[in-house]
mmCIF file of C-alpha atoms and ligand atoms in Angstrom:
data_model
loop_
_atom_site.group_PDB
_atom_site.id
_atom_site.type_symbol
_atom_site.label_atom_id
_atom_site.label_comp_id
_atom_site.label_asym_id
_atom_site.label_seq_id
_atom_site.Cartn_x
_atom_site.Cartn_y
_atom_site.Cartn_z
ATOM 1 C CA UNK A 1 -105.263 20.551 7.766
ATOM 2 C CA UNK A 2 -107.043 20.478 4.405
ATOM 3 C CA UNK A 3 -105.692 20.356 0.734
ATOM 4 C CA UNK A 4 -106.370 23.736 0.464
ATOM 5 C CA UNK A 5 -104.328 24.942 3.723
ATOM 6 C CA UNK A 6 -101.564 23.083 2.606
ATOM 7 C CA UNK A 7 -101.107 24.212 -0.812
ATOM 8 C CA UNK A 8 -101.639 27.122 1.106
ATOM 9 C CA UNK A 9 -98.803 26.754 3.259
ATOM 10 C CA UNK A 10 -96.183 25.839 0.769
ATOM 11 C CA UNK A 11 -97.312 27.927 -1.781
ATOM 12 C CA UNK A 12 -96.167 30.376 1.143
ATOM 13 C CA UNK A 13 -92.735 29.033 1.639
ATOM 14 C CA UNK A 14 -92.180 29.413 -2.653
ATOM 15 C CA UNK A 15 -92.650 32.704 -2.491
ATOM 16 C CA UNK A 16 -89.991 34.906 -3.796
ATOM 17 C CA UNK A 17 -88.349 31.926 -5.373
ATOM 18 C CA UNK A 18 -88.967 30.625 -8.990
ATOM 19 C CA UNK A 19 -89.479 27.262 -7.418
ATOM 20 C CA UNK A 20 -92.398 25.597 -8.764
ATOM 21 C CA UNK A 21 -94.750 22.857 -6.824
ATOM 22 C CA UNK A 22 -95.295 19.692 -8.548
ATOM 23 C CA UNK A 23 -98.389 17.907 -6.686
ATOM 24 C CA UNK A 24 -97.481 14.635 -6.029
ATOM 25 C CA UNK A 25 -101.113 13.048 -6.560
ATOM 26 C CA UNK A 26 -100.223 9.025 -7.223
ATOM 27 C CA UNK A 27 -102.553 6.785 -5.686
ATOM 28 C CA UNK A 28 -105.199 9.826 -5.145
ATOM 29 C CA UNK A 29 -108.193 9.473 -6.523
ATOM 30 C CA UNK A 30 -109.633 12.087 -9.162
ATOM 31 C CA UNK A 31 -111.905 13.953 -6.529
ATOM 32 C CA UNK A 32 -108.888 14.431 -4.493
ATOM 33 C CA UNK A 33 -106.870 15.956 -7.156
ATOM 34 C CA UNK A 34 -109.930 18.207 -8.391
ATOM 35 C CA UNK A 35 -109.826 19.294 -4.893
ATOM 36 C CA UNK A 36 -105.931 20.865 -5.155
ATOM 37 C CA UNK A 37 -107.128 21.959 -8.821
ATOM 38 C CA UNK A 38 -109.352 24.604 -7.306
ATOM 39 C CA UNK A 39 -106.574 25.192 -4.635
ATOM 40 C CA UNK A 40 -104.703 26.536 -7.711
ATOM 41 C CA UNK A 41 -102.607 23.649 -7.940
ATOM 42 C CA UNK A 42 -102.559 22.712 -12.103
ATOM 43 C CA UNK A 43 -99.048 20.240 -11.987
ATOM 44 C CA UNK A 44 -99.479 17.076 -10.924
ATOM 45 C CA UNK A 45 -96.973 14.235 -10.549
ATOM 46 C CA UNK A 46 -97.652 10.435 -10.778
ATOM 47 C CA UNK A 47 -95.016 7.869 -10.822
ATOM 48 C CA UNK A 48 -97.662 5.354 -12.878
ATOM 49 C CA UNK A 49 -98.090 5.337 -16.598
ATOM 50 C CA UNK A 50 -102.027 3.806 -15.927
ATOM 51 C CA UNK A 51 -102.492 6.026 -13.291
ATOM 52 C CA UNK A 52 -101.855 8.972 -15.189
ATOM 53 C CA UNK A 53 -103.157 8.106 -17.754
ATOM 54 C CA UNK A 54 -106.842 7.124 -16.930
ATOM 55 C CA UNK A 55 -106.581 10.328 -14.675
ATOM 56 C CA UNK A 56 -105.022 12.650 -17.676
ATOM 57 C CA UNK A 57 -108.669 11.735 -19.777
ATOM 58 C CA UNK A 58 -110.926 12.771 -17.162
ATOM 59 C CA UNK A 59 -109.530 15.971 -15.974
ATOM 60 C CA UNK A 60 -109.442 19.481 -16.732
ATOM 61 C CA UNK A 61 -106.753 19.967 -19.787
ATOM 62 C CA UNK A 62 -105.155 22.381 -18.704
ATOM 63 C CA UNK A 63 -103.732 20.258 -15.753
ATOM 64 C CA UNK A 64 -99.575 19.428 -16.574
ATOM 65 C CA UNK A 65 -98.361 15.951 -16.109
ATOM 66 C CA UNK A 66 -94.849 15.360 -14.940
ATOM 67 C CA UNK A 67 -93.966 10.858 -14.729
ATOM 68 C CA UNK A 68 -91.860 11.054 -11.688
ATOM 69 C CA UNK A 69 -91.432 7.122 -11.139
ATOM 70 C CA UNK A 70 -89.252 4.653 -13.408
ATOM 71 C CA UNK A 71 -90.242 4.511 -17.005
ATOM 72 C CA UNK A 72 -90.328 1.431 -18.890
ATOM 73 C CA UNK A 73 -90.023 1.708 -22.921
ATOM 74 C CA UNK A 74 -92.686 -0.276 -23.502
ATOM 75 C CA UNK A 75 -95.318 2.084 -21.531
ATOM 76 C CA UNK A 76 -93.889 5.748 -23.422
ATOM 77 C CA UNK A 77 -96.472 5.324 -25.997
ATOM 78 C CA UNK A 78 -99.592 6.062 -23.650
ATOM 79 C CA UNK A 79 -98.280 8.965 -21.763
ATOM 80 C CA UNK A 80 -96.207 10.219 -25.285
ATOM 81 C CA UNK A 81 -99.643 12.702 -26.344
ATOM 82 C CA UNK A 82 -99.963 14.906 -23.023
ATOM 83 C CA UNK A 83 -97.232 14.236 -20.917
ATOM 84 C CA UNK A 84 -95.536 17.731 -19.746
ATOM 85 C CA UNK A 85 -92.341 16.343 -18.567
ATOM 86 C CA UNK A 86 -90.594 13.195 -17.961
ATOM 87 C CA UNK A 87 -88.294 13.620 -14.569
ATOM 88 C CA UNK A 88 -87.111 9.362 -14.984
ATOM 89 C CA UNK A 89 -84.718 9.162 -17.703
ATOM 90 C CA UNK A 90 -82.262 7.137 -16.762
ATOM 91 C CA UNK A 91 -80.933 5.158 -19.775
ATOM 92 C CA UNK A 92 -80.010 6.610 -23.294
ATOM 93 C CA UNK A 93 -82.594 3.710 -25.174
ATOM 94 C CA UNK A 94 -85.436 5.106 -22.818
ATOM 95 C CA UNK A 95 -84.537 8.662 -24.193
ATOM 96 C CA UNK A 96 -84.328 7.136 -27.961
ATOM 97 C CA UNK A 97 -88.418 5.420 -27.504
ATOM 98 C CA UNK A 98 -89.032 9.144 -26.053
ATOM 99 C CA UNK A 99 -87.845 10.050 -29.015
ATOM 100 C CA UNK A 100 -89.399 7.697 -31.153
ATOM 101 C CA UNK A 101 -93.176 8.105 -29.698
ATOM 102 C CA UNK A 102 -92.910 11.857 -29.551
ATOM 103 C CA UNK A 103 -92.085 12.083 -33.186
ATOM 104 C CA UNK A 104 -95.064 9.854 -33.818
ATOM 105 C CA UNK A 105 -97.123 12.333 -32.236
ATOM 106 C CA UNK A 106 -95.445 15.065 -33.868
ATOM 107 C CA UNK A 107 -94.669 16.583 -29.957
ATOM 108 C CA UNK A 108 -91.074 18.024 -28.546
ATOM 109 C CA UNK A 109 -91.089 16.197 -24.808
ATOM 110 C CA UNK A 110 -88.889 17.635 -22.084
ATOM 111 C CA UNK A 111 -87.085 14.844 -19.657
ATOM 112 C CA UNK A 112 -84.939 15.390 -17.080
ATOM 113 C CA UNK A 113 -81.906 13.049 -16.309
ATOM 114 C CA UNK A 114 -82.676 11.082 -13.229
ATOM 115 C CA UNK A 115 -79.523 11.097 -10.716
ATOM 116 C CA UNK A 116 -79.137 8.703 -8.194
ATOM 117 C CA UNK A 117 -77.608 10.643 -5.220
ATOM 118 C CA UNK A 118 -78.630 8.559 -2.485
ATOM 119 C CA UNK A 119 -76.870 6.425 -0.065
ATOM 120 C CA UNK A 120 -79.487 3.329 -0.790
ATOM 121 C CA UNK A 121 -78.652 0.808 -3.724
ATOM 122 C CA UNK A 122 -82.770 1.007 -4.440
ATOM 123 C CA UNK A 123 -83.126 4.007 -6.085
ATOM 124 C CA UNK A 124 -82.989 4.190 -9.534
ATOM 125 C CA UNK A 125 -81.046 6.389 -11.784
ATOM 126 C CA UNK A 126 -77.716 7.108 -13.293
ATOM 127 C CA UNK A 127 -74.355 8.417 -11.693
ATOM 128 C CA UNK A 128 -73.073 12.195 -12.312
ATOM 129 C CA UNK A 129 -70.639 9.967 -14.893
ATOM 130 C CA UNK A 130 -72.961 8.253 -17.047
ATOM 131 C CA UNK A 131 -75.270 11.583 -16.935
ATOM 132 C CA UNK A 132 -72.309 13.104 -17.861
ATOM 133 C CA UNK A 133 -71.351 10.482 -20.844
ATOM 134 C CA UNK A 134 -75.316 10.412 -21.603
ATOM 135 C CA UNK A 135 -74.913 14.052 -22.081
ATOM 136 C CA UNK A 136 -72.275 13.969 -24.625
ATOM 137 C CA UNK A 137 -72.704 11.225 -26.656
ATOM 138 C CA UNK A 138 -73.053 12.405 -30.381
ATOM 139 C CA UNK A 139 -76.197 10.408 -31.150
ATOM 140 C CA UNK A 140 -77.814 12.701 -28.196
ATOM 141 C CA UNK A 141 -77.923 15.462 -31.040
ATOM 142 C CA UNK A 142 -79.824 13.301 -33.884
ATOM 143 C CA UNK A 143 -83.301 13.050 -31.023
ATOM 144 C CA UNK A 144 -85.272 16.275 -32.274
ATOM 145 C CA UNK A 145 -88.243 15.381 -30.620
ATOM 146 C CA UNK A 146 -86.723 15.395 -26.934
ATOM 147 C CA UNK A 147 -85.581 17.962 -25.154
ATOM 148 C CA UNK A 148 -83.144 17.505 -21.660
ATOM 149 C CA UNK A 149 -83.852 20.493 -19.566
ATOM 150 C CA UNK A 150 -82.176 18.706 -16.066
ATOM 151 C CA UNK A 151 -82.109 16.604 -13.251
ATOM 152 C CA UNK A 152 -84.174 14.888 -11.037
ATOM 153 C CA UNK A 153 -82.623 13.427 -7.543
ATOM 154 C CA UNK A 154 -83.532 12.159 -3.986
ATOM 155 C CA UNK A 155 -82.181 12.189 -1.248
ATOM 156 C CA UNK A 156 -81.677 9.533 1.163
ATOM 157 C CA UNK A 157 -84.518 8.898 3.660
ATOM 158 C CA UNK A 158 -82.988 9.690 6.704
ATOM 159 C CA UNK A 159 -83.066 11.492 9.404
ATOM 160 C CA UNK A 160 -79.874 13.578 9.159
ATOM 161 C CA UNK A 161 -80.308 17.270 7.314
ATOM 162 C CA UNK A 162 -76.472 17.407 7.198
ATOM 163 C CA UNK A 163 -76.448 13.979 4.562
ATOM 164 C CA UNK A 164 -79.547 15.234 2.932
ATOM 165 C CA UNK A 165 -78.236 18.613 2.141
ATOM 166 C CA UNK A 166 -74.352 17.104 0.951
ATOM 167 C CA UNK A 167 -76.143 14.975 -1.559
ATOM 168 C CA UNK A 168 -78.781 17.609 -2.408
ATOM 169 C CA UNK A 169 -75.138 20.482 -2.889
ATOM 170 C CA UNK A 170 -73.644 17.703 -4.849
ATOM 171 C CA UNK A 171 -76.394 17.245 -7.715
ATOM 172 C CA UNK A 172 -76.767 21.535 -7.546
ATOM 173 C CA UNK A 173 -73.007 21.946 -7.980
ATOM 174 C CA UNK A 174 -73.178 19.306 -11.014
ATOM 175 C CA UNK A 175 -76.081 20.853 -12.610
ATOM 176 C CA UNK A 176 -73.817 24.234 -12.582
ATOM 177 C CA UNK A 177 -71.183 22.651 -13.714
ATOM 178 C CA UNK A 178 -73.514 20.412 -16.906
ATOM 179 C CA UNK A 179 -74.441 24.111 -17.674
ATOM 180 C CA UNK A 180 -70.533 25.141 -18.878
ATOM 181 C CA UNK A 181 -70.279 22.299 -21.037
ATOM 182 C CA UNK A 182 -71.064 22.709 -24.869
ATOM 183 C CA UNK A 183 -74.231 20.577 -25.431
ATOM 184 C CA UNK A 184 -76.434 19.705 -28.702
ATOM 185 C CA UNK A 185 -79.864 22.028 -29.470
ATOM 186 C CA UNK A 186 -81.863 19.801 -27.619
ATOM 187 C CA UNK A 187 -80.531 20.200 -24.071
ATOM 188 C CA UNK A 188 -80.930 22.967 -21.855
ATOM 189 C CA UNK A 189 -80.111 22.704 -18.595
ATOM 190 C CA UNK A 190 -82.886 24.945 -17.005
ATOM 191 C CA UNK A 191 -84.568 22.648 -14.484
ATOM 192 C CA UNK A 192 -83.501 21.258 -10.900
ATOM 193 C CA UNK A 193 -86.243 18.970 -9.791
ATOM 194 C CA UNK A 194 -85.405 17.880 -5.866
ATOM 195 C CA UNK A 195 -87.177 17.843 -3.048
ATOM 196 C CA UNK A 196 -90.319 15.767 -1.230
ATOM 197 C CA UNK A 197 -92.319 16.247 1.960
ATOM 198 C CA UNK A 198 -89.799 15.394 3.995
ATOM 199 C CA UNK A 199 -86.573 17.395 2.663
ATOM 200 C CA UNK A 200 -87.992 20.378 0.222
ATOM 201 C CA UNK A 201 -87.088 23.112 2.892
ATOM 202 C CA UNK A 202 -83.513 22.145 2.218
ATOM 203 C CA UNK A 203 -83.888 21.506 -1.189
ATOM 204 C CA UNK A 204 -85.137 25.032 -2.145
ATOM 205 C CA UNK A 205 -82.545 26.264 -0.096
ATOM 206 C CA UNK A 206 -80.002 24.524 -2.317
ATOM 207 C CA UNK A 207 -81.675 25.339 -5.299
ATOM 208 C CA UNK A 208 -84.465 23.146 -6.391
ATOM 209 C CA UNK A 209 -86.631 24.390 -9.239
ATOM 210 C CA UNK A 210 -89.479 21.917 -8.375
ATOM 211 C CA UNK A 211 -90.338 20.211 -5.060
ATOM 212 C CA UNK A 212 -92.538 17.064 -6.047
ATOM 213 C CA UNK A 213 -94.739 17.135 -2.421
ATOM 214 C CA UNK A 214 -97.282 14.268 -2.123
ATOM 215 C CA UNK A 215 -97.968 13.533 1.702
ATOM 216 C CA UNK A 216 -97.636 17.000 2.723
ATOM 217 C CA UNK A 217 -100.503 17.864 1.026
ATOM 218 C CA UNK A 218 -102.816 15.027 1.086
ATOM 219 C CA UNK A 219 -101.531 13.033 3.956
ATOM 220 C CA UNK A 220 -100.485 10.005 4.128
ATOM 221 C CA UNK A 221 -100.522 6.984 1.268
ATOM 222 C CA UNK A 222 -101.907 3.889 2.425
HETATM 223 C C1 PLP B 1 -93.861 9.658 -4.073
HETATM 224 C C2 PLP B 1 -92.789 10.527 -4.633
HETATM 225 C C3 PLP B 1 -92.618 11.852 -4.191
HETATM 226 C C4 PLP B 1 -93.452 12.482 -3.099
HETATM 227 O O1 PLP B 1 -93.213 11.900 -1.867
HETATM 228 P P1 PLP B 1 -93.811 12.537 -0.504
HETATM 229 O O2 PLP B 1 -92.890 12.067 0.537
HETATM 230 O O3 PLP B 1 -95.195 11.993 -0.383
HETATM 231 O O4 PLP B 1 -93.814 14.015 -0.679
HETATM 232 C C5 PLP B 1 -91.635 12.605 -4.793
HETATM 233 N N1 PLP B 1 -90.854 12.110 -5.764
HETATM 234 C C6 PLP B 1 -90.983 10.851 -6.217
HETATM 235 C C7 PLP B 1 -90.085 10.372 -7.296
HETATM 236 C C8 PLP B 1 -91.949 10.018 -5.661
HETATM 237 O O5 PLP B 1 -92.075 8.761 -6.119
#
């Protein structure tokens, strides 16, 4: 199927939800993604600050860039100027340079909290408790020029819907329950970003606010 079909296609399946599509374009190159551009597809997802980057200054501007993979300090400067949202935080001195280089560039970025909800020791991210600290430590309030508006998770790669939906339920049920708390200005908890090519049926089922689909659009990464 083309690019087009399959934006298509899922496109389809969101309908009549508020879930949005996040492209998941890393490792593409620039024709590809100009390719689900005129699909209709304008948020794209790389998980590579060069990457993005290099792509961000030759494409269309009204294209939004979400970082989906781990975020070093060091590399928040080049992404700081366009970036639309960071799903990857997953330390409190990552959110403080956010901080730091947003206020340089006189922006407001929005991160998400990445959760680490899967069975494998690989993935990165933090556990519902240090989210949970993260999200209440008094210094949170003093970083005006972030903004948290969720979580990011995934899954376990596996082949058994029943594991991928209890870990999926568990990071819904503890975005509900971050949403009770009493939180500084600059968090909102708005945004539940779960699901990939391989799990975003359930996902949306349990309540994703953006699937981040690579290979089910553009096939398979080499
Ligand atoms: C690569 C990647 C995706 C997309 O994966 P597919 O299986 O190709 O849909 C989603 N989220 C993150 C964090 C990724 O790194």
């Amino acid at each position: 199927m083309s690019i087009q079909a399959n934006i298509a296609q899922i496109t389809l399946f969101l309908q009549h939800t508020s879930c949005k599509l996040i492209a998941v374009t890393k490792t593409k190159p620039v024709d590809v993604l100009m390719q689900a551009y005129e699909a209709g597809c304008k948020r794209f997802g790389e998980n590579k600050v060069q990457e993005m980057q290099s792509k961000y200054e030759v494409l269309p501007k009204d294209i939004e860039w979400h970082l989906i993979g781990h975020l070093q300090s060091n590399k928040v400067k080049y992404i700081a100027p366009f970036v639309s949202l960071i799903h990857s935080i997953d330390s409190f001195k990552l959110l403080q340079e956010v901080n730091k280089q947003a206020g340089k560039v006189n922006r407001t970025i929005p991160c998400l909290l990445q959760i680490h909800i899967a069975e494998e020791e690989t993935k990165f991210g933090l556990s519902y408790t240090e989210a949970e600290e993260l999200l209440h430590r008094p210094e949170l309030a003093t970083l005006q020029y972030v903004k948290i508006i969720g979580f990011m998770g995934m899954a376990t790669f596996t082949q058994s819907t029943t594991q991928i939906r209890k870990e999926l339920r568990g990071l819904k049920e503890f975005f509900e329950k971050s949403r009770t708390w009493q939180l500084p200005p600059n968090v909102a908890i708005e945004e539940l970003s779960m699901g990939m090519s391989s799990d975003y049926h359930i996902a949306v089922e349990e309540g994703s606010t953006m699937i981040r689909v690579g290979s089910s659009i553009f096939g398979s990464r080499q």
